[in-house]
mmCIF file of C-alpha atoms in Angstrom:
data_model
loop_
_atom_site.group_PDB
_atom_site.id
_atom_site.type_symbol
_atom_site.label_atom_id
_atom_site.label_comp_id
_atom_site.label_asym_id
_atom_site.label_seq_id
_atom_site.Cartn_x
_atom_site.Cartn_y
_atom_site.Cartn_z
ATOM 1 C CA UNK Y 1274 4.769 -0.630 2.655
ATOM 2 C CA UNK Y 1275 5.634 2.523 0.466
ATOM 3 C CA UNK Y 1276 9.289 2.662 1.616
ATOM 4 C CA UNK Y 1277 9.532 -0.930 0.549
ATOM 5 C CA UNK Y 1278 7.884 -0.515 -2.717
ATOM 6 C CA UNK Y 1279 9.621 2.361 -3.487
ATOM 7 C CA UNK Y 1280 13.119 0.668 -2.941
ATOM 8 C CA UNK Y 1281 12.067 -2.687 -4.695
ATOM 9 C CA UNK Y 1282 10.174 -1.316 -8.212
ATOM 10 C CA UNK Y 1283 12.184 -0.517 -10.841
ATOM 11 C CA UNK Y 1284 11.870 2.077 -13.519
ATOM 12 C CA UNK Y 1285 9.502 -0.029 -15.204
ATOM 13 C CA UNK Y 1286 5.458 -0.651 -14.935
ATOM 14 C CA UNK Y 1287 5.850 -4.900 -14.716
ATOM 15 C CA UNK Y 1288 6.227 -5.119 -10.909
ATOM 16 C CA UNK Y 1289 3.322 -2.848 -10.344
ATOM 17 C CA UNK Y 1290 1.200 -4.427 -12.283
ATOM 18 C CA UNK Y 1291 2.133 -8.009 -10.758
ATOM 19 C CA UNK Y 1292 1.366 -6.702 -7.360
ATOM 20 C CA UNK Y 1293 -2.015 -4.852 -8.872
ATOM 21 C CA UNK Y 1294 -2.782 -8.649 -9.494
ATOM 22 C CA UNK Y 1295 -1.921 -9.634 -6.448
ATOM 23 C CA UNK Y 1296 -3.654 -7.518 -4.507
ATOM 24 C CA UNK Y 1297 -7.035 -8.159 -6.748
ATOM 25 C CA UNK Y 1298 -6.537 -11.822 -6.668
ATOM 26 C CA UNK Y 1299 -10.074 -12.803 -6.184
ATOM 27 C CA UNK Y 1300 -10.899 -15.051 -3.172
ATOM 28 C CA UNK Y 1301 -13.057 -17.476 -5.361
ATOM 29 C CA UNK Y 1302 -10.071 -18.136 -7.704
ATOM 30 C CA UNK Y 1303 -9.770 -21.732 -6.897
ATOM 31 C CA UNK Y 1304 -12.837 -22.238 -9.018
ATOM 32 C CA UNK Y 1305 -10.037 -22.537 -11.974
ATOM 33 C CA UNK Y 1306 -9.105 -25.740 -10.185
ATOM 34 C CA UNK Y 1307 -12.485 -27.083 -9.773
ATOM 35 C CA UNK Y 1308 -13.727 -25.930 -13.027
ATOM 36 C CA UNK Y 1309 -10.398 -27.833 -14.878
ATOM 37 C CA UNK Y 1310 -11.012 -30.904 -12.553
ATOM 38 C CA UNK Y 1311 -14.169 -31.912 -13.201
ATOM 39 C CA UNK Y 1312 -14.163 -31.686 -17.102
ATOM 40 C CA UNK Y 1313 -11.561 -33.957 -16.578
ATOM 41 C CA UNK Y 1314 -13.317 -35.999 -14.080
ATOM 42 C CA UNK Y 1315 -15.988 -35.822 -16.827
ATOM 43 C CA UNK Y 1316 -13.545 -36.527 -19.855
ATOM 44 C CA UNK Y 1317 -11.975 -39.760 -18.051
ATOM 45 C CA UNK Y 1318 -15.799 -41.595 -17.089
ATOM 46 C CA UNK Y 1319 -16.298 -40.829 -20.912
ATOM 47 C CA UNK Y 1320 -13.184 -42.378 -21.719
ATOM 48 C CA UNK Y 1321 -11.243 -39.496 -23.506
ATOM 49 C CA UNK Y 1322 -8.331 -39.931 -21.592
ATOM 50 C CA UNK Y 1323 -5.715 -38.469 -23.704
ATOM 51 C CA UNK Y 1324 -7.649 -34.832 -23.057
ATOM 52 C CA UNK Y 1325 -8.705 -35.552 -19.732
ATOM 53 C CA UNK Y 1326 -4.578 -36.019 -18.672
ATOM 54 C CA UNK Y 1327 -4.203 -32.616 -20.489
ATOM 55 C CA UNK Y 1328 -6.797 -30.968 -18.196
ATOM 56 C CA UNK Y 1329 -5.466 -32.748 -15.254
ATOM 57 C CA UNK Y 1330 -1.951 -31.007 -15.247
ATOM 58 C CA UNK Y 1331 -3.376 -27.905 -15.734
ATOM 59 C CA UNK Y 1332 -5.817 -28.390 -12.721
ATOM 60 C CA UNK Y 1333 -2.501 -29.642 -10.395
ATOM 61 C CA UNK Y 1334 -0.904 -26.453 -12.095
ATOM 62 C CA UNK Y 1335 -3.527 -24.334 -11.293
ATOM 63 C CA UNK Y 1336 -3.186 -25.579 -7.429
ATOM 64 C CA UNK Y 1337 0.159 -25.200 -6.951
ATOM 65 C CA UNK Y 1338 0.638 -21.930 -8.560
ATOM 66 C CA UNK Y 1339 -2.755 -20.492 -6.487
ATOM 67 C CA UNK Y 1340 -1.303 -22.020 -3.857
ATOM 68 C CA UNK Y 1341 1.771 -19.267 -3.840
ATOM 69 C CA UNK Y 1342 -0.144 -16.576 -4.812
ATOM 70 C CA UNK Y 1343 -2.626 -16.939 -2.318
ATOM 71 C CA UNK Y 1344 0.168 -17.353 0.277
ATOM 72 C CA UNK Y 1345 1.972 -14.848 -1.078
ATOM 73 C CA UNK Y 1346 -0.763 -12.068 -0.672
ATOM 74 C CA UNK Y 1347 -1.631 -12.984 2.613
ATOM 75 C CA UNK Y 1348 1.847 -12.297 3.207
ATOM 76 C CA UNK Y 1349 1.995 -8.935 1.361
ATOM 77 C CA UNK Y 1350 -1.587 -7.852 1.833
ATOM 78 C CA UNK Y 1351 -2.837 -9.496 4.805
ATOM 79 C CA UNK Y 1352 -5.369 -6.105 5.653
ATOM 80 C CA UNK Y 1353 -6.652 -6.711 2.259
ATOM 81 C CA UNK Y 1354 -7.440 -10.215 2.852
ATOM 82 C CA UNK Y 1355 -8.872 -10.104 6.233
ATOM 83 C CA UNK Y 1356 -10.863 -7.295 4.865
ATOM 84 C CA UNK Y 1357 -12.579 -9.550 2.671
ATOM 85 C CA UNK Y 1358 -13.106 -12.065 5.658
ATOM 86 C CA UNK Y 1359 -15.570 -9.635 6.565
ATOM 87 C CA UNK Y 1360 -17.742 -9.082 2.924
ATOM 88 C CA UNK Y 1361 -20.512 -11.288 2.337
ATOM 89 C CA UNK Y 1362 -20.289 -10.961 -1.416
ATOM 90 C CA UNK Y 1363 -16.753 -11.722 -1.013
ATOM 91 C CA UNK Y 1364 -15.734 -13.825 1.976
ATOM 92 C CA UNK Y 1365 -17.489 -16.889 1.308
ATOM 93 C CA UNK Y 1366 -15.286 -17.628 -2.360
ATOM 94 C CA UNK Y 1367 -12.684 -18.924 0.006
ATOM 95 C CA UNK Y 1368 -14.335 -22.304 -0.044
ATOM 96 C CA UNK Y 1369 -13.415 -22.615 -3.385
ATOM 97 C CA UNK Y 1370 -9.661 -23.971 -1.893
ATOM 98 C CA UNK Y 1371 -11.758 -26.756 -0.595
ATOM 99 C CA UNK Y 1372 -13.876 -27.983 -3.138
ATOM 100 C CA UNK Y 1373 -10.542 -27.292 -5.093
ATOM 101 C CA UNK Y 1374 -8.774 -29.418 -3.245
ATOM 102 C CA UNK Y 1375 -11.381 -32.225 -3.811
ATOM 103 C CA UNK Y 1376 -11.800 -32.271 -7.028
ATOM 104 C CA UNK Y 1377 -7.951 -32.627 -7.686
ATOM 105 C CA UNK Y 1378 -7.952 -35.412 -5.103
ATOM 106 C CA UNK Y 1379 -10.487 -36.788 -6.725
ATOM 107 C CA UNK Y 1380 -9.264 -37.104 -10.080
ATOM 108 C CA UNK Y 1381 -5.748 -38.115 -8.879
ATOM 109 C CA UNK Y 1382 -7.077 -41.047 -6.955
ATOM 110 C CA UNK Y 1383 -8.715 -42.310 -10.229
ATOM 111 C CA UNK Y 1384 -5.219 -42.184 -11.526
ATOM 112 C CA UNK Y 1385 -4.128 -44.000 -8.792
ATOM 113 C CA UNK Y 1386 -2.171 -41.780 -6.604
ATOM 114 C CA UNK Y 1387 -4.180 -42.656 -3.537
ATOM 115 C CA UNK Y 1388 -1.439 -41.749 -1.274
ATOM 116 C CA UNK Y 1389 -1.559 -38.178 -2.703
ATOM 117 C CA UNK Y 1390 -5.401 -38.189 -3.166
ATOM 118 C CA UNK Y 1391 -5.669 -39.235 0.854
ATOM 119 C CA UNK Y 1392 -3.200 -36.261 1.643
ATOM 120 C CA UNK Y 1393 -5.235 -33.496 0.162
ATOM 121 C CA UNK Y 1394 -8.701 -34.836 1.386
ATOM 122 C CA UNK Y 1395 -7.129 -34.605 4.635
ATOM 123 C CA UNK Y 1396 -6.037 -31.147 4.278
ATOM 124 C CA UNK Y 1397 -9.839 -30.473 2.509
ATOM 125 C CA UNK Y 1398 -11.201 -31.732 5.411
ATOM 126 C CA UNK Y 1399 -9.042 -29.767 8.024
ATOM 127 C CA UNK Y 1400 -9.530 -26.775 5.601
ATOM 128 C CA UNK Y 1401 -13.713 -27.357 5.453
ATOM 129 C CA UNK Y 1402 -13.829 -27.847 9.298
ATOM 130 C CA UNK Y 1403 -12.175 -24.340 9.869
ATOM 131 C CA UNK Y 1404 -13.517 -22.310 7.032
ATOM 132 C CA UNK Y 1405 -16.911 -23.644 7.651
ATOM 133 C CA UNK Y 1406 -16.709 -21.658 11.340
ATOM 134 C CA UNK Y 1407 -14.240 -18.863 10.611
ATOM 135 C CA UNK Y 1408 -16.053 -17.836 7.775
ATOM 136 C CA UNK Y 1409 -19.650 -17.539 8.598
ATOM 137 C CA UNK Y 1410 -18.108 -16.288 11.927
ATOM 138 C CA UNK Y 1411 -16.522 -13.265 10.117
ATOM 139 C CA UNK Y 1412 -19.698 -12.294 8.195
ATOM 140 C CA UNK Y 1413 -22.089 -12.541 10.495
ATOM 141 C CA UNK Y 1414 -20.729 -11.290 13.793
ATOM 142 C CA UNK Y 1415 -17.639 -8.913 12.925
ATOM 143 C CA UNK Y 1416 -20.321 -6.561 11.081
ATOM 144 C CA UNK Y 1417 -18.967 -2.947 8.577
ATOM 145 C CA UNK Y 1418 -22.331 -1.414 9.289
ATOM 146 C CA UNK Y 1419 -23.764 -2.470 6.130
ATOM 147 C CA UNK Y 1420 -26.918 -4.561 5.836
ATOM 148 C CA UNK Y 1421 -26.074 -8.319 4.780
ATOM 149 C CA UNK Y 1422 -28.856 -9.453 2.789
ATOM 150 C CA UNK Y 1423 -28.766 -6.831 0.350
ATOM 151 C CA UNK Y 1424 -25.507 -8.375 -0.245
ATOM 152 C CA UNK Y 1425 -26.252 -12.138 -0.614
ATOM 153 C CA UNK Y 1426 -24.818 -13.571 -4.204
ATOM 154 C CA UNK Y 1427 -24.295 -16.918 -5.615
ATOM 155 C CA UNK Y 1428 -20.510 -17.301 -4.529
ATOM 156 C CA UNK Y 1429 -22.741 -18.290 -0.435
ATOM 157 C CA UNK Y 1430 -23.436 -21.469 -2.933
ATOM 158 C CA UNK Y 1431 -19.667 -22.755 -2.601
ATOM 159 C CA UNK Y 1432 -20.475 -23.030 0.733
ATOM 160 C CA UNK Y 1433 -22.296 -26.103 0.191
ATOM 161 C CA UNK Y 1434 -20.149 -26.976 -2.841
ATOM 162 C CA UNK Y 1435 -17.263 -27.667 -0.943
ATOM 163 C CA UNK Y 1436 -19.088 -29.884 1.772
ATOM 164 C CA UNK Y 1437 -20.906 -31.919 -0.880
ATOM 165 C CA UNK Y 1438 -16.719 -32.088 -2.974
ATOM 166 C CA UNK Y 1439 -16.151 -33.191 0.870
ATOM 167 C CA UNK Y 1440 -18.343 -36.288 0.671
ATOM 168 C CA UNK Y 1441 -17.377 -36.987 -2.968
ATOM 169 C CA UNK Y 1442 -13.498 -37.447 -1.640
ATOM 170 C CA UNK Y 1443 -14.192 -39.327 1.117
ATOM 171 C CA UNK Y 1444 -15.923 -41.700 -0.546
ATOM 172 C CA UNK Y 1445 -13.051 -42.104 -2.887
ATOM 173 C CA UNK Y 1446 -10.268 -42.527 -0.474
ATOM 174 C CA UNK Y 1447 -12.351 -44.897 1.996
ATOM 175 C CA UNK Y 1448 -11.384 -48.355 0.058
ATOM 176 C CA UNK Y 1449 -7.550 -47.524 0.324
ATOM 177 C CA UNK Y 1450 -7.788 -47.018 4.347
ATOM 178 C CA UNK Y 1451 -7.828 -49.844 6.646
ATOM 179 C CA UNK Y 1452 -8.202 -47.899 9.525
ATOM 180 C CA UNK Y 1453 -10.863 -45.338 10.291
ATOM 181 C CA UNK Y 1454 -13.485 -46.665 7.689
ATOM 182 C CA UNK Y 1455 -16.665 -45.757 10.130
ATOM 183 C CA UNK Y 1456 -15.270 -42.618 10.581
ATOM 184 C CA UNK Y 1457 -14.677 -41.714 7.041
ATOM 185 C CA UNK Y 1458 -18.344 -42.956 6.753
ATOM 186 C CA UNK Y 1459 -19.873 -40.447 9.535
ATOM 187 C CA UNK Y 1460 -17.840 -37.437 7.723
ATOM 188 C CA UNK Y 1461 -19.400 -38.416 4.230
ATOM 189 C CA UNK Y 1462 -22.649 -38.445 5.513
ATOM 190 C CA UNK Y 1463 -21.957 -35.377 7.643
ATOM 191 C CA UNK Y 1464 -20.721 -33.210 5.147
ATOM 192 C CA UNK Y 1465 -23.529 -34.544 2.388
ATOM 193 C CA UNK Y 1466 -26.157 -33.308 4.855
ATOM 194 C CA UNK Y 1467 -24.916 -29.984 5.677
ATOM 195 C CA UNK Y 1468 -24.920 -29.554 2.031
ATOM 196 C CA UNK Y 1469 -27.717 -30.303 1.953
ATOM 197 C CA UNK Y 1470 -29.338 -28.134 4.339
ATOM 198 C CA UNK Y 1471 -26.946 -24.947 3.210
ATOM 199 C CA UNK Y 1472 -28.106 -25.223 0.263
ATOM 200 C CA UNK Y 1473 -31.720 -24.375 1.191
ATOM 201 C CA UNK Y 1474 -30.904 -21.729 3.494
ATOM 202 C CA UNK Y 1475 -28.795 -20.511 1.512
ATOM 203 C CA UNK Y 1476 -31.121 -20.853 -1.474
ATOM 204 C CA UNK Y 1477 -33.895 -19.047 0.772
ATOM 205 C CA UNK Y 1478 -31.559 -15.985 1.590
ATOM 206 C CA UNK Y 1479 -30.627 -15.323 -1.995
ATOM 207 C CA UNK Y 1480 -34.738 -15.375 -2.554
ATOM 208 C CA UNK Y 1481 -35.421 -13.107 0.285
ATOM 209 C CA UNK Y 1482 -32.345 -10.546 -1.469
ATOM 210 C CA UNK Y 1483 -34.107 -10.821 -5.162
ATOM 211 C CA UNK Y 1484 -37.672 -9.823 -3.321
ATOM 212 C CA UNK Y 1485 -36.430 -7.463 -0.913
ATOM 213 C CA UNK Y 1486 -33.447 -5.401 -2.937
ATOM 214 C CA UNK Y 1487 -34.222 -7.045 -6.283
ATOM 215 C CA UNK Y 1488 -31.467 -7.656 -9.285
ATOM 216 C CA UNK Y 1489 -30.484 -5.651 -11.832
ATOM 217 C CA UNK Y 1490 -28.496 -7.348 -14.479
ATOM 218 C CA UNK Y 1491 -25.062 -6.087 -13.792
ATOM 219 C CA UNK Y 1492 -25.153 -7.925 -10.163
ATOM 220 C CA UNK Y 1493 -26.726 -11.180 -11.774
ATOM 221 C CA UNK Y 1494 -22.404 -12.221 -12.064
ATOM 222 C CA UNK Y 1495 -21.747 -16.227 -13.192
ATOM 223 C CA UNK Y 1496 -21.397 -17.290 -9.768
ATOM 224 C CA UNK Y 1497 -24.921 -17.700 -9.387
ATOM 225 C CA UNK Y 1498 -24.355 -20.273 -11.849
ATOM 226 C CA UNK Y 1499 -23.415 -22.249 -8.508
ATOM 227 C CA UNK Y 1500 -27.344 -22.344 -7.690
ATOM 228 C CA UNK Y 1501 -27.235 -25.461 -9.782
ATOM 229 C CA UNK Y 1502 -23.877 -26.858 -9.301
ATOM 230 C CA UNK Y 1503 -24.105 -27.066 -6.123
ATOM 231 C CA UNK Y 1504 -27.272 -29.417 -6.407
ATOM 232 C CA UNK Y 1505 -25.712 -31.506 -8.777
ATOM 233 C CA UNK Y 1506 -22.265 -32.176 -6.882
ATOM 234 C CA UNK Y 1507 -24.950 -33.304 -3.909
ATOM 235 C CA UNK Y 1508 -26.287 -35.654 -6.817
ATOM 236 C CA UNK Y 1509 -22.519 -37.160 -7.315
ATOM 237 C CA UNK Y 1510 -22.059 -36.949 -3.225
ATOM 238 C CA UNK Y 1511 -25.575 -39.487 -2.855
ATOM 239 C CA UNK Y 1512 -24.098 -41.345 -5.252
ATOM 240 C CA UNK Y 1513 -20.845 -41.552 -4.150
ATOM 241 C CA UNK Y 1514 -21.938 -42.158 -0.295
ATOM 242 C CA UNK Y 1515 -24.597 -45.349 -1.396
ATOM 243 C CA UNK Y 1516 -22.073 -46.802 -2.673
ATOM 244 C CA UNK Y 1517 -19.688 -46.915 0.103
ATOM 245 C CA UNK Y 1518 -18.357 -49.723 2.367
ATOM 246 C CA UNK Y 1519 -20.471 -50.492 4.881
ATOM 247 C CA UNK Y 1520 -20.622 -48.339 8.205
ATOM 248 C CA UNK Y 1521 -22.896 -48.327 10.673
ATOM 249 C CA UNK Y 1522 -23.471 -43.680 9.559
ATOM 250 C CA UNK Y 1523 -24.028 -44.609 5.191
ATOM 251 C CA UNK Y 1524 -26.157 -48.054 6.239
ATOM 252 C CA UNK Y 1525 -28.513 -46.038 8.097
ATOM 253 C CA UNK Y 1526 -28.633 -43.340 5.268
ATOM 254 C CA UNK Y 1527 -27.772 -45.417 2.340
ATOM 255 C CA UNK Y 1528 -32.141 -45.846 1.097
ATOM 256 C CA UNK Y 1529 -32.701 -42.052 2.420
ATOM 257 C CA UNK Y 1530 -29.779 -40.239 -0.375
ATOM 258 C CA UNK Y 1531 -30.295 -42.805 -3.054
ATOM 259 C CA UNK Y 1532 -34.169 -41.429 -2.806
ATOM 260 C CA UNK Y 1533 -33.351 -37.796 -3.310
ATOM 261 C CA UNK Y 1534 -30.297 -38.180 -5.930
ATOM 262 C CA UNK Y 1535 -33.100 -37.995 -8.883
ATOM 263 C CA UNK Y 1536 -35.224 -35.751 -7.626
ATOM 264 C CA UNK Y 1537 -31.939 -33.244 -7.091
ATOM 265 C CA UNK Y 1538 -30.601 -33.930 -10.776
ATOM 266 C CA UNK Y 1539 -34.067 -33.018 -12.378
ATOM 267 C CA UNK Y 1540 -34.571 -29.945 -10.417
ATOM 268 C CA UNK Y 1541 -30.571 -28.729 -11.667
ATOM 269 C CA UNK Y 1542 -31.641 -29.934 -15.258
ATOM 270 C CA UNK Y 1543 -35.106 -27.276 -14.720
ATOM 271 C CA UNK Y 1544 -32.246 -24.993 -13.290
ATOM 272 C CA UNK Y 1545 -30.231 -24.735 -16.848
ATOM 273 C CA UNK Y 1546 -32.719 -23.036 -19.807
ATOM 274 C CA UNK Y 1547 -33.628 -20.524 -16.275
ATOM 275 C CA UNK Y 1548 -29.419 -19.045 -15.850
ATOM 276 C CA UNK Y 1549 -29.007 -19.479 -19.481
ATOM 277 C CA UNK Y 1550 -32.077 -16.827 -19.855
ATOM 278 C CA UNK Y 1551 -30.927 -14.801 -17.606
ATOM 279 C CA UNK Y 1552 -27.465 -14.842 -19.271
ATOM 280 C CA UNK Y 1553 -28.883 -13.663 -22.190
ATOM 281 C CA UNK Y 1554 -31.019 -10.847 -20.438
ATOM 282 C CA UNK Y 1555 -27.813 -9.644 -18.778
ATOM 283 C CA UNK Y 1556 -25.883 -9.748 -21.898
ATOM 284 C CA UNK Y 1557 -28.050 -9.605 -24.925
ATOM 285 C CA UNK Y 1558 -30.883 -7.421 -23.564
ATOM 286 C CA UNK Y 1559 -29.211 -5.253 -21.082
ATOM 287 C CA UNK Y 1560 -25.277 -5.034 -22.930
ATOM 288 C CA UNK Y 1561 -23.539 -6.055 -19.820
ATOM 289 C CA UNK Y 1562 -19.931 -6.272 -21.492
ATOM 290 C CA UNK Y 1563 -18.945 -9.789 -21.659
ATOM 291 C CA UNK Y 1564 -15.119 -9.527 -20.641
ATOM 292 C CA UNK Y 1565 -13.119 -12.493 -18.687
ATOM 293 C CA UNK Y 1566 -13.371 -12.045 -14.994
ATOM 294 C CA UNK Y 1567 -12.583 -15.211 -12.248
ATOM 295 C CA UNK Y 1568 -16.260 -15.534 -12.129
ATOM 296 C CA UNK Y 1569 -15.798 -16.983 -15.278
ATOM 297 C CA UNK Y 1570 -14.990 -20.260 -13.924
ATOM 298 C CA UNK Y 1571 -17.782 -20.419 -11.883
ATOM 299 C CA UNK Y 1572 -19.522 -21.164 -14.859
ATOM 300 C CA UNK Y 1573 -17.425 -23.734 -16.198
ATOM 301 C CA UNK Y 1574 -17.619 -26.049 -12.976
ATOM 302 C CA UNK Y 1575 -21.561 -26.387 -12.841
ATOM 303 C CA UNK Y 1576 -21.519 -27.385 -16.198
ATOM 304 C CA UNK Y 1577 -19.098 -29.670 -15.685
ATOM 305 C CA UNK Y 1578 -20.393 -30.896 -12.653
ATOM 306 C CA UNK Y 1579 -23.828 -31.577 -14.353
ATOM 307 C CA UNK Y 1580 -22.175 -33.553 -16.995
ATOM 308 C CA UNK Y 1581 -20.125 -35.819 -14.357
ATOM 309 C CA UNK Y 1582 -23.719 -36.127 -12.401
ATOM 310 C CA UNK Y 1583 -26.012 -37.339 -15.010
ATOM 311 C CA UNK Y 1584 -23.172 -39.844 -16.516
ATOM 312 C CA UNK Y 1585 -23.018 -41.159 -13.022
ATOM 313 C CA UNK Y 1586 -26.876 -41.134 -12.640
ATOM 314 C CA UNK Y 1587 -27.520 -42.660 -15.733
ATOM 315 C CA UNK Y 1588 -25.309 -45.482 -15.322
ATOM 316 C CA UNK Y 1589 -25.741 -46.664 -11.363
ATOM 317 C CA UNK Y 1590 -29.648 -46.009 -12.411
ATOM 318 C CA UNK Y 1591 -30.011 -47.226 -15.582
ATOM 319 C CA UNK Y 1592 -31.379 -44.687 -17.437
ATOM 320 C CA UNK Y 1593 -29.593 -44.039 -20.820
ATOM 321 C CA UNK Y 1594 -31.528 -40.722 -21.487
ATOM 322 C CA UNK Y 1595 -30.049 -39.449 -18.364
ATOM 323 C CA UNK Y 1596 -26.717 -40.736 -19.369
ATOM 324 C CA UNK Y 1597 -26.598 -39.241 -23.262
ATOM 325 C CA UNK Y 1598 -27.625 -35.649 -21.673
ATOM 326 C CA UNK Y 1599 -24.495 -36.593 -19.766
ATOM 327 C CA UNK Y 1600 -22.490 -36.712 -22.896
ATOM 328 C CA UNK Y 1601 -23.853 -33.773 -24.504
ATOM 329 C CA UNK Y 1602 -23.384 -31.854 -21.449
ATOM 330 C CA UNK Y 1603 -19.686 -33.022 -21.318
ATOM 331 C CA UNK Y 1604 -18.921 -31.295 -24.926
ATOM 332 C CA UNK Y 1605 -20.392 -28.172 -23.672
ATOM 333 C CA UNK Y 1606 -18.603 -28.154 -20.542
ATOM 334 C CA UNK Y 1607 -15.412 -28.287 -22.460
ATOM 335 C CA UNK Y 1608 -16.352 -25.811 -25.072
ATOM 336 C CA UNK Y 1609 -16.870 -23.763 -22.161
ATOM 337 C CA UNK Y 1610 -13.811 -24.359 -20.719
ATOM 338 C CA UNK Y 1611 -12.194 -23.819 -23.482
ATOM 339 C CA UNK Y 1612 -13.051 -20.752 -23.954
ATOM 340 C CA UNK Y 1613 -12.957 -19.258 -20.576
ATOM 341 C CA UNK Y 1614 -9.349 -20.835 -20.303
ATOM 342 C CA UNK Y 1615 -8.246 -18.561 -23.483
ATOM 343 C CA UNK Y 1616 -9.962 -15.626 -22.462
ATOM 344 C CA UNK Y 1617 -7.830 -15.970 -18.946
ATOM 345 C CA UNK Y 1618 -4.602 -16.768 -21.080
ATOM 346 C CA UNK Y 1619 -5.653 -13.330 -23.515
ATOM 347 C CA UNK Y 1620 -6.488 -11.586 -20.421
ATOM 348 C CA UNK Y 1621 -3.043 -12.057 -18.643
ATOM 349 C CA UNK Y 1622 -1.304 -11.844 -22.415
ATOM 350 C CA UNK Y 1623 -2.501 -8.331 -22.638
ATOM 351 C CA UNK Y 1624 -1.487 -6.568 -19.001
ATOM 352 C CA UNK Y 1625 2.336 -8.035 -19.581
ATOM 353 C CA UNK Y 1626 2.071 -6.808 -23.154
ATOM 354 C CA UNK Y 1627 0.394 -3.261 -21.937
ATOM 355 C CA UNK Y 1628 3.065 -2.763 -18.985
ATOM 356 C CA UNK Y 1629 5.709 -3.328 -21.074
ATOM 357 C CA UNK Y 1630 4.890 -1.097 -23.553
ATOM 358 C CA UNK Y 1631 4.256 1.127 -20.655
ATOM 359 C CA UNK Y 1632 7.886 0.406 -19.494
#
C-alpha cells in the first residue's frame, strides 16, 4: 500500500486528503440519505412539492455517490472496514444503507417509479436479511478483548430503524405486484416485529450502559437521537402495514399494530424536550464544541421521521392536534436539515481549500 501511494500522489496535499476521507468515511453515513428522504417524504404529504423534488435529487445523489465511496474503500481499505465489523460503537451504522435504501424507494414510488422503487426494496431486503446476521455476528462472537456494554451507543438503534424502513417499503411496493402479495405481507409484518422487539432490547442495553459505565457528555453523540426515531418509523411501519392488501400475516395483525401506533407516537413525542435537554447539557453546560460530524444527520432523520409520523397519525386517526404538531415538526426538520446540509457543504469547502493552500 505505501509503494502504491508513493507512486500515485503527486507533489501536492489533495490526494491525501481524499484518501484521509476515505479511509474515515463513517459507516453510518447513509443517514445523509435517510435524513434528505424523509423531509422530503415529509415535504410531499404536506404538499410542498417544488422543495420536496429539490431534496429528492439530493437524497438519489447522496446514494449514488455513497454508493462509490463506500465501494471504493472497501476496495482500498478493506482491513479498515472489517475492522469496524467488529466495534460495537461502530459496526452497527452499516444499517444505515438499508433504511437508506428505503427511504429513497419510498419516496420514488410516490413519484411513481415503482419499477425502480421495487428494485431497491429488493436489494433493502437482501441487504437487511444479511446485515441483520453478519452484523450482530461480528460483534458479538469475533470479540477485541474489550467489554461490549461499556460500548453500547445510539447508532444499535438503526438496527431497528432499518427493519421498521423495511416494513414501510414493502407496504409501498405491494399494490404494484401481482405476484407474491402474501409474501410481501409476512415480510412487513416480520420486519415490523423485530423492530419492534430490537428496539426494547436494544433500549434495555443502552440503560444497563448509562447505570453501569454512566455518560459523560462528550459520549452523549446525536445518534442517540435514534432512541426516538426509531419508535416513530415503527409508528409509520403500523400504519403502513394496517393498511395493506389483505393477507392472511397483516389480517391476523392488522387490530394488534393499529393498537400500539398511538401509544408509540406519544412515548417519541415524551422522548423530544428529554434529547433536546440533554443537547443543551452537552453543549451549553458542558462546551462540547458543536462542529459538523456524520452524526449530524442522525439528528435530522428522527426529526423528520416524527414529522412524517404524526402527519400520517393525525390523518388515518383523525386527530388534527396530532396532525398540526406534524406540520410544525416538518419546518423544524427542514431548518435542521438545512443547516446540517451547509455545515457538511462548509465542512468539505474548507479541507479542499486547506490542502490546496497546503499544495
Amino acid at each position: 500500500m505505501d509503494d502504491w501511494q508513493t507512486q500515485q500522489e503527486p507533489a501536492t496535499s489533495k490526494p491525501r486528503v481524499f484518501r484521509d476521507v476515505l479511509e474515515k468515511l463513517s459507516p453510518g453515513y447513509f443517514a445523509l440519505t435517510m435524513g434528505t428522504g424523509i423531509v422530503s417524504i415529509g415535504l410531499h404529504e404536506a404538499g410542498w412539492d417544488l422543495l420536496s423534488g429539490i431534496l429528492l435529487v439530493i437524497a438519489a445523489l447522496s446514494y449514488v455517490v455513497l454508493w462509490v465511496l463506500y465501494v471504493w474503500r472497501a476496495i482500498v481499505f478493506s482491513k479498515v472496514m472489517k475492522a469496524e465489523l467488529r466495534r460495537p460503537e461502530m459496526a452497527f451504522g452499516y444499517f444505515t444503507v438499508v433504511a437508506g435504501t428505503d427511504v429513497l424507494a419510498v419516496r420514488l414510488g410516490a413519484e411513481g417509479f415503482s419499477a425502480l422503487s421495487i428494485v431497491l426494496v429488493a436489494l433493502a431486503a437482501v441487504l437487511w436479511f444479511i446485515f441483520g446476521y453478519v452484523l450482530p455476528w461480528q460483534v458479538f462472537l469475533t470479540r477485541d478483548g474489550k467489554p461490549i456494554l461499556s460500548r453500547v451507543n445510539g447508532t444499535w438503534f438503526i438496527w431497528a430503524v432499518a427493519s421498521q424502513s423495511l416494513a414501510i417499503a414493502l407496504g409501498i411496493v405491494q399494490p404494484y405486484l401481482v405476484q407474491g402479495q402474501s409474501l410481501v405481507g409476512l415480510l412487513a409484518v416480520l420486519s415490523w416485529s423485530v423492530g419492534v422487539a430490537l428496539y426494547a432490547g436494544i433500549a434495555m442495553l443502552v440503560l444497563l450502559r448509562i447505570l453501569y459505565f454512566g455518560m459523560t457528555p462528550k459520549e452523549f453523540e446525536p445518534p442517540y437521537w435514534v432512541t426516538m426515531g426509531a419508535m416513530a418509523i415503527a409508528v409509520v411501519a403500523g400504519s403502513k402495514i394496517v393498511g395493506m392488501e389483505s393477507t392472511p400475516m397483516v389480517d391476523a395483525t392488522r387490530a394488534l399494530i393499529a393498537g400500539t401506533v398511538v401509544a408509540f407516537w406519544s412515548y417519541c413525542l415524551w422522548l423530544i424536550p428529554f434529547l433536546m435537554g440533554a443537547g443543551v447539557w452537552r453543549h451549553a453546560v458542558h462546551r462540547v464544541p458543536l462542529a459538523y460530524t456524520p452524526a449530524l444527520w442522525s439528528i435530522v432523520f428522527p426529526t423528520g421521521m416524527f414529522a412524517v409520523a404524526s402527519i400520517n397519525l393525525g390523518r388515518v386517526d383523525s386527530l388534527p392536534v396530532v396532525e398540526s404538531i406534524g406540520h410544525g415538526s416538518l419546518i423544524a426538520a427542514v431548518l435542521v436539515w438545512a443547516v446540517v446540509f451547509v455545515a457538511m457543504i462548509r465542512h468539505y469547502a474548507l479541507l479542499t481549500w486547506h490542502s490546496r493552500t497546503r499544495g
